[in-house]
Structure formats: C-alpha cells, structure tokens
PDB file of C-alpha atoms in Angstrom:
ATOM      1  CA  UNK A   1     -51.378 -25.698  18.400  1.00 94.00           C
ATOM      2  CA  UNK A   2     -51.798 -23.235  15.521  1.00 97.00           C
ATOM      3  CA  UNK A   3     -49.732 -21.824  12.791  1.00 98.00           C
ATOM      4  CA  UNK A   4     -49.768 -18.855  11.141  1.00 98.00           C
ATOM      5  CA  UNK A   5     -46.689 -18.937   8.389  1.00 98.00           C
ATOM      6  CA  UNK A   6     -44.678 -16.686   5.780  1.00 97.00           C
ATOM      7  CA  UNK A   7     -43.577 -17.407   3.176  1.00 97.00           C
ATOM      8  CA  UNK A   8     -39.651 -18.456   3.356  1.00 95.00           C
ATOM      9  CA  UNK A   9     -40.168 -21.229   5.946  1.00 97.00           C
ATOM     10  CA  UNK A  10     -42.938 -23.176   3.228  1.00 97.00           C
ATOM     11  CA  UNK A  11     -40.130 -22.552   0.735  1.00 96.00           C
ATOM     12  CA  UNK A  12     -37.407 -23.823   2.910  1.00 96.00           C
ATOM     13  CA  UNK A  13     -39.181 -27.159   4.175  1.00 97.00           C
ATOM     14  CA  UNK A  14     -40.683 -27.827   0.591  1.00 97.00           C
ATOM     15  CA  UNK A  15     -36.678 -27.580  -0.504  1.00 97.00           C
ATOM     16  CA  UNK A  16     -36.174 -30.327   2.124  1.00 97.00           C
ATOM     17  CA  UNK A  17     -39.622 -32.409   1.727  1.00 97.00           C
ATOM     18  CA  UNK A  18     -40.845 -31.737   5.149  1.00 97.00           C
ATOM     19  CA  UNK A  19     -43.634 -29.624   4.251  1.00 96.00           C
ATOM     20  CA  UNK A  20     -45.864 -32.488   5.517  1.00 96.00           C
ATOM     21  CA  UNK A  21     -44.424 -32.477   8.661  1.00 96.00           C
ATOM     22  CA  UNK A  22     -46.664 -29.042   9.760  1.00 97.00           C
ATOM     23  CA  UNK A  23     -49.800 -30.974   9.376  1.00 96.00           C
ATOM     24  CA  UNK A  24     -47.959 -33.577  11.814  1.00 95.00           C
ATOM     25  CA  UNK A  25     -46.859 -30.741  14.266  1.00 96.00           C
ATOM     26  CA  UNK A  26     -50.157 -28.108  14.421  1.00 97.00           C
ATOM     27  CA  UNK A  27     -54.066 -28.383  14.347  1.00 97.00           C
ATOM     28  CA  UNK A  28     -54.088 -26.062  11.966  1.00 97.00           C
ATOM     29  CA  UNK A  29     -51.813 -23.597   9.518  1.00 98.00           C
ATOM     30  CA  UNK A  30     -52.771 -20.184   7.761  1.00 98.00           C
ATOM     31  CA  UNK A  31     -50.976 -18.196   5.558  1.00 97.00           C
ATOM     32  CA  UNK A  32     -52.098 -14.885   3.987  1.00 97.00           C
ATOM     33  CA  UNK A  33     -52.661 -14.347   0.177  1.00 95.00           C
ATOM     34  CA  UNK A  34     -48.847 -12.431  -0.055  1.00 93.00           C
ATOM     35  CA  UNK A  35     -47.418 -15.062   1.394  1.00 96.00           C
ATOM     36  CA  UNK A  36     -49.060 -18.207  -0.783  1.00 96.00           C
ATOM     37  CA  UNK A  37     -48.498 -16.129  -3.735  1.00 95.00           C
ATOM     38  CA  UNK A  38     -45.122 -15.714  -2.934  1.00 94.00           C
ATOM     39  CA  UNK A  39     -44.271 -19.377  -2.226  1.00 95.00           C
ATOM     40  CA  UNK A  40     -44.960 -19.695  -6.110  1.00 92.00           C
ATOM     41  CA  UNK A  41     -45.663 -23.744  -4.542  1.00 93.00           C
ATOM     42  CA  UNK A  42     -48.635 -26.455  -5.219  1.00 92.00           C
ATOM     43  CA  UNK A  43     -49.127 -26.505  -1.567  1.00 94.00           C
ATOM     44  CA  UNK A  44     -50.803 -28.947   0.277  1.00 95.00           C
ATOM     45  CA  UNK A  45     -54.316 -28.566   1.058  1.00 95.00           C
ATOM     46  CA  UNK A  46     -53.892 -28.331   4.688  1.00 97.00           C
ATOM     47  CA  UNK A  47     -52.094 -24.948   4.595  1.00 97.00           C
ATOM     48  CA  UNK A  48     -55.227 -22.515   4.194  1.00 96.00           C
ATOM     49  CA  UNK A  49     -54.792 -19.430   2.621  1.00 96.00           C
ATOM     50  CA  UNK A  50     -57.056 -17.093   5.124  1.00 94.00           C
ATOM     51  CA  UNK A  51     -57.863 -13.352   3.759  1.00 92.00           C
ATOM     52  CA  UNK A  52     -56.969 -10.614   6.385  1.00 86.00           C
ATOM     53  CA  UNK A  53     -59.908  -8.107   7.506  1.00 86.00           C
ATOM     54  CA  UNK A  54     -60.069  -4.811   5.767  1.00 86.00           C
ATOM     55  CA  UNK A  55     -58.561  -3.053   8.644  1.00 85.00           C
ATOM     56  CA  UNK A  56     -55.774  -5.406   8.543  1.00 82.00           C
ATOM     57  CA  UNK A  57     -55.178  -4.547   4.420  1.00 79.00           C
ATOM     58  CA  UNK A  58     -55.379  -0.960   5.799  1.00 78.00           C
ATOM     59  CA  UNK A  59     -52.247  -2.104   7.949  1.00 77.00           C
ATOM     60  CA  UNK A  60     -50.600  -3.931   5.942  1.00 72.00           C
ATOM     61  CA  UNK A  61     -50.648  -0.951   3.443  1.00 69.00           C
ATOM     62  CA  UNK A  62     -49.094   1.548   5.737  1.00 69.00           C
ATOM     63  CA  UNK A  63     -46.213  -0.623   7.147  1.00 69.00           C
ATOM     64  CA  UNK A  64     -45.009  -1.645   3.653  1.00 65.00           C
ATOM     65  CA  UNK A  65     -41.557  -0.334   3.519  1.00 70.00           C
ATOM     66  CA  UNK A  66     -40.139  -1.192   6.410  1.00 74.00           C
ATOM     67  CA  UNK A  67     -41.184  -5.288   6.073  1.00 84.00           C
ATOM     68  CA  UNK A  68     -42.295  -7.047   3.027  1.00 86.00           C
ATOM     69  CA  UNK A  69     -45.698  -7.525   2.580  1.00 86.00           C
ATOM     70  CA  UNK A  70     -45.666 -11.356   3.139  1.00 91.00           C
ATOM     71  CA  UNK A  71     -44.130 -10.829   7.003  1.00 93.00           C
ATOM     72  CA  UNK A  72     -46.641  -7.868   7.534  1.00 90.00           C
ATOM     73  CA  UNK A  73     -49.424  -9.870   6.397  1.00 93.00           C
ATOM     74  CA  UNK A  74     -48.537 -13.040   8.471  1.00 96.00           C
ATOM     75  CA  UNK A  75     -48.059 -10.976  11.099  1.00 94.00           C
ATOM     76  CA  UNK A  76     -51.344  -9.404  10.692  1.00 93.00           C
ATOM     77  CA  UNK A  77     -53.172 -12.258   9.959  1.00 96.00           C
ATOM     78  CA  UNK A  78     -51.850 -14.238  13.234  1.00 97.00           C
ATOM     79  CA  UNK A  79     -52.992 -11.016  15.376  1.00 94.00           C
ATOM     80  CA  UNK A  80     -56.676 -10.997  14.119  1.00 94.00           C
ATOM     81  CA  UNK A  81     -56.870 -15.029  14.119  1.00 96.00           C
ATOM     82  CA  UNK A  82     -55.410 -15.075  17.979  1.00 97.00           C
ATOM     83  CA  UNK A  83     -52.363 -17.197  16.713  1.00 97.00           C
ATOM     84  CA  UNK A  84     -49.210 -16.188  18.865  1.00 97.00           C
ATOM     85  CA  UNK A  85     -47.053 -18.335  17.051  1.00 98.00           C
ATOM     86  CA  UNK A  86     -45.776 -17.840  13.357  1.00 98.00           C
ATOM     87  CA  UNK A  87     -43.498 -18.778  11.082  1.00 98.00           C
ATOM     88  CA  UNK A  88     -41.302 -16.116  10.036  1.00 96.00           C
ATOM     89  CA  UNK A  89     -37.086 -16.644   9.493  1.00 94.00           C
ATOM     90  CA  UNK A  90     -36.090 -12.629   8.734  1.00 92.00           C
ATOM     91  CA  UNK A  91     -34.900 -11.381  11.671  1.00 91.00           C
ATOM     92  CA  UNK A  92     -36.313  -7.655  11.437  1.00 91.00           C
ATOM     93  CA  UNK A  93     -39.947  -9.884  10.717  1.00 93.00           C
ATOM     94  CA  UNK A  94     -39.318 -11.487  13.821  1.00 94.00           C
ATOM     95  CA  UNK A  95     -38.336  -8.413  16.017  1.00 93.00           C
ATOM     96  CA  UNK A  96     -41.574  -6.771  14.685  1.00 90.00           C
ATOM     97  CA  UNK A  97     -43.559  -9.929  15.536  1.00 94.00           C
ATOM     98  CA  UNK A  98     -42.315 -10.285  19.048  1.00 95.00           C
ATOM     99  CA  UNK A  99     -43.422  -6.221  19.709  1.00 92.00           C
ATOM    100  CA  UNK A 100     -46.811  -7.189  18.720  1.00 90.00           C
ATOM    101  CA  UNK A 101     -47.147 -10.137  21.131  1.00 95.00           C
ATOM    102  CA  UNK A 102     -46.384 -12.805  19.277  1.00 97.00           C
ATOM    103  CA  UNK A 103     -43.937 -15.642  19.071  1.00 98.00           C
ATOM    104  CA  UNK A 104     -41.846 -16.513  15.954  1.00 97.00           C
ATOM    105  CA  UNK A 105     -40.400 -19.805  15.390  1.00 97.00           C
ATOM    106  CA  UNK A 106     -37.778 -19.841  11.993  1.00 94.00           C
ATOM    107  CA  UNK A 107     -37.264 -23.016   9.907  1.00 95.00           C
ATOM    108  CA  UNK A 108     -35.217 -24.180  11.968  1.00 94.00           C
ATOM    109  CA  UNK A 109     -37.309 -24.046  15.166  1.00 94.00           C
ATOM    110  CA  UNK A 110     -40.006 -25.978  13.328  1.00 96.00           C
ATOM    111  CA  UNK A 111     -37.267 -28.553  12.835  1.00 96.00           C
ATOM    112  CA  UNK A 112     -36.171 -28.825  16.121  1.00 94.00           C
ATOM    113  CA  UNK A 113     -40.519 -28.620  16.975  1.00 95.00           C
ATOM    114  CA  UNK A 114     -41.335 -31.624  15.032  1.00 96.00           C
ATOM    115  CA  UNK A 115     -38.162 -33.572  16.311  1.00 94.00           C
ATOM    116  CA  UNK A 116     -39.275 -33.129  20.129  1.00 93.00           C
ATOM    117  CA  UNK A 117     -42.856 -33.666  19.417  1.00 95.00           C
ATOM    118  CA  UNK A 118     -41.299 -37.062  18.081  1.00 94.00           C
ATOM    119  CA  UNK A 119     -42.396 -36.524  14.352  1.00 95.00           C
ATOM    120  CA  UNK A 120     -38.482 -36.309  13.244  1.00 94.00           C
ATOM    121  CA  UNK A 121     -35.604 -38.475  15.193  1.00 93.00           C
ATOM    122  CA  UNK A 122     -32.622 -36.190  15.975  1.00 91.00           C
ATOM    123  CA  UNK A 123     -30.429 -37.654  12.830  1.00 90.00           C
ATOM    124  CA  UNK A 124     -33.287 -36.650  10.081  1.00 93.00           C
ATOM    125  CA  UNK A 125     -33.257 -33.291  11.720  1.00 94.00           C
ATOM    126  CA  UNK A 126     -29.833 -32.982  11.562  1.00 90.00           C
ATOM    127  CA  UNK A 127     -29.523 -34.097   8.285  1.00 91.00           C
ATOM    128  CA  UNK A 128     -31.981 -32.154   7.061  1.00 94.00           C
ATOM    129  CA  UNK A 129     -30.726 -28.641   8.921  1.00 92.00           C
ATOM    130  CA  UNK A 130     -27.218 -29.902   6.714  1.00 89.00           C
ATOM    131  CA  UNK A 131     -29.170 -30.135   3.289  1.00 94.00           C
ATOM    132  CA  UNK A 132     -30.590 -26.054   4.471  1.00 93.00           C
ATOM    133  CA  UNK A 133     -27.013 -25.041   4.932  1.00 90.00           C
ATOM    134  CA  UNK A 134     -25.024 -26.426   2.176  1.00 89.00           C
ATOM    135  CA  UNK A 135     -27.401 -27.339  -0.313  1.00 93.00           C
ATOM    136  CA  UNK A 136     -29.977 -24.354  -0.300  1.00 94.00           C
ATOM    137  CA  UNK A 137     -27.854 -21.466   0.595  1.00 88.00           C
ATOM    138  CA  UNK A 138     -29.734 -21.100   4.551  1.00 88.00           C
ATOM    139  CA  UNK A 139     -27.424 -18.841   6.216  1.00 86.00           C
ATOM    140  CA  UNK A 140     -26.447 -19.678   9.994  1.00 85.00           C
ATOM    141  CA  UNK A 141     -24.063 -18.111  12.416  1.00 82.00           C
ATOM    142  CA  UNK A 142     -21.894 -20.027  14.460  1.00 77.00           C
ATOM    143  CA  UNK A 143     -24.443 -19.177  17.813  1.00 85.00           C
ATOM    144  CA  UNK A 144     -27.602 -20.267  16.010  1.00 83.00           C
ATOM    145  CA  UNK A 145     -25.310 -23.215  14.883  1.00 76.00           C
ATOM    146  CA  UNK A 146     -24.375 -24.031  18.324  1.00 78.00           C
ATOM    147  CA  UNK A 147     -27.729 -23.561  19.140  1.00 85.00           C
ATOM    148  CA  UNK A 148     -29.719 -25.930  16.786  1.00 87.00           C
ATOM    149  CA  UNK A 149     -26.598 -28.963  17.572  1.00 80.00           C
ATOM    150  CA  UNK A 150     -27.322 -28.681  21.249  1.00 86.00           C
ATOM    151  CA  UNK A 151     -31.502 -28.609  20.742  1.00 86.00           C
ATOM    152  CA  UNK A 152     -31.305 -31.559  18.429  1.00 86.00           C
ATOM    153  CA  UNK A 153     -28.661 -33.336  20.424  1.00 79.00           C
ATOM    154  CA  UNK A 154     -26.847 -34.144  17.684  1.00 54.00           C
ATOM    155  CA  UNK A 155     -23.428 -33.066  15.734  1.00 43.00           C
ATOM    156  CA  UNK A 156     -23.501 -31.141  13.046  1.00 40.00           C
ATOM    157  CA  UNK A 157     -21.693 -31.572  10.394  1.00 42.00           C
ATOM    158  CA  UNK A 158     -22.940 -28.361   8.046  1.00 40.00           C
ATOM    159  CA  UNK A 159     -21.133 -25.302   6.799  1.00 36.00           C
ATOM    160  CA  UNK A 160     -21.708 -21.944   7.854  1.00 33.00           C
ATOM    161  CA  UNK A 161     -22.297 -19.808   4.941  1.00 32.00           C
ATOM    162  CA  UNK A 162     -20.677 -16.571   5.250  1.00 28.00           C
TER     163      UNK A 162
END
C-alpha cells in the first residue's frame, strides 16, 4: 500500500511519536514540496518528498484559494503517482479528494490503520487518539468520537474540544 500525505497528519503523529509507524503501515509515502515545507519537521528518510509535473504546478496554481497549497499539492501529487489513498485531516481537502477519485484517510484513520494491521494494540491507539484530543488541541465531534471508540474497540476516555 502507498501513501501520499499532507502536511497536518506528519505534524499530528510526530506530536504523538508515531511518525514511524507509516513506514510500518505502507510500502511507500510521498509528500509534495508544500507539504514538507510546511511540516517545518526533520522527517524521516522514508517519507520522500516527490516534485509534481509541470502540469500539476499549473494546477495547483489555479485552485489556490479555495484549498491550501499543501492539500492541492497532495492531492495532485497522489493523482499523477496513481496513489488513491492520502493523508489529508481538513474536511473541505477531503471532499475535494474524494471528487477526484481518491480516498482520504485523517490522523485518526491511520491510527485505527496501523492498530488493525497489528502495528499498534487497541490501548496505545487509544491512548494516543487521548494525547491528540487533550494535549494537542485535535478537534473531534462526538460522531467521529463514537466512531474511532467503536473502530479501536476500546473506551475513550478524551475530551471533545469544542
């Protein structure tokens, strides 16, 4: 499986050391020069930074505006590599994705990922979707909440920030 990524789910699993879980979960993960630049993080040599054709520049220019140009260049970048899946957690990222074919997965999908592909038990995944919540500010509703307890099997024990 392959990854293309933005830039808030490196920031949010680097928050949470699980950053090395992605090389554990996919054969390979790309993310666009917006998007590593963005991070502002040493990241691990296993996340390649892949340059986007010119005709995908020449997109990414003209939808500026309505995402920012780390979503539109993962986004982009996942299209010309044949990469359905990518990491994005902004929800108008991910309705944009989904028109174009694709599938996003948030932070908290690649949580609940790793934990079924047995690279996280169900109590680490919890606890880390807890640290997300109350110590770095990740915002759930109650649905996603309900979600994520009933994928991981687990109770959880997080805030909702409102």
């Amino acid at each position: 499986m392959r990854l293309v990524t933005n830039a808030s789910p490196l920031i949010f699993l680097a928050k949470i050391k699980l950053l090395p879980m992605l090389r554990s979960c996919f054969l390979q993960v790309l993310a666009p020069p917006a998007v590593v630049a963005e991070t502002r993080l040493d990241l691990p040599g296993f996340i390649e930074c892949r340059e986007l054709s010119e005709i995908g520049h020449a997109f990414v220019r003209g939808a500026i505006g309505t995402l920012h140009r780390g979503e539109v260049e993962a986004i982009v970048l996942a299209r010309e590599q044949g990469i359905a899946l990518v990491a994005i957690d902004d929800k108008a990222a991910r309705s944009r994705a989904s028109e174009m074919g694709l599938r996003p997965i948030g932070t908290l999908g690649l949580i609940v990922l790793a934990q079924r592909l047995g690279h996280l038990d169900a109590s680490t995944a919890m606890t880390k979707v807890d640290e997300l919540v109350d110590i770095h500010g990740l915002y759930l509703s109650s649905h996603v909440r309900r979600q994520i307890r009933s994928q991981l099997g687990g109770s959880f024990t997080g805030t909702v920030k409102r």
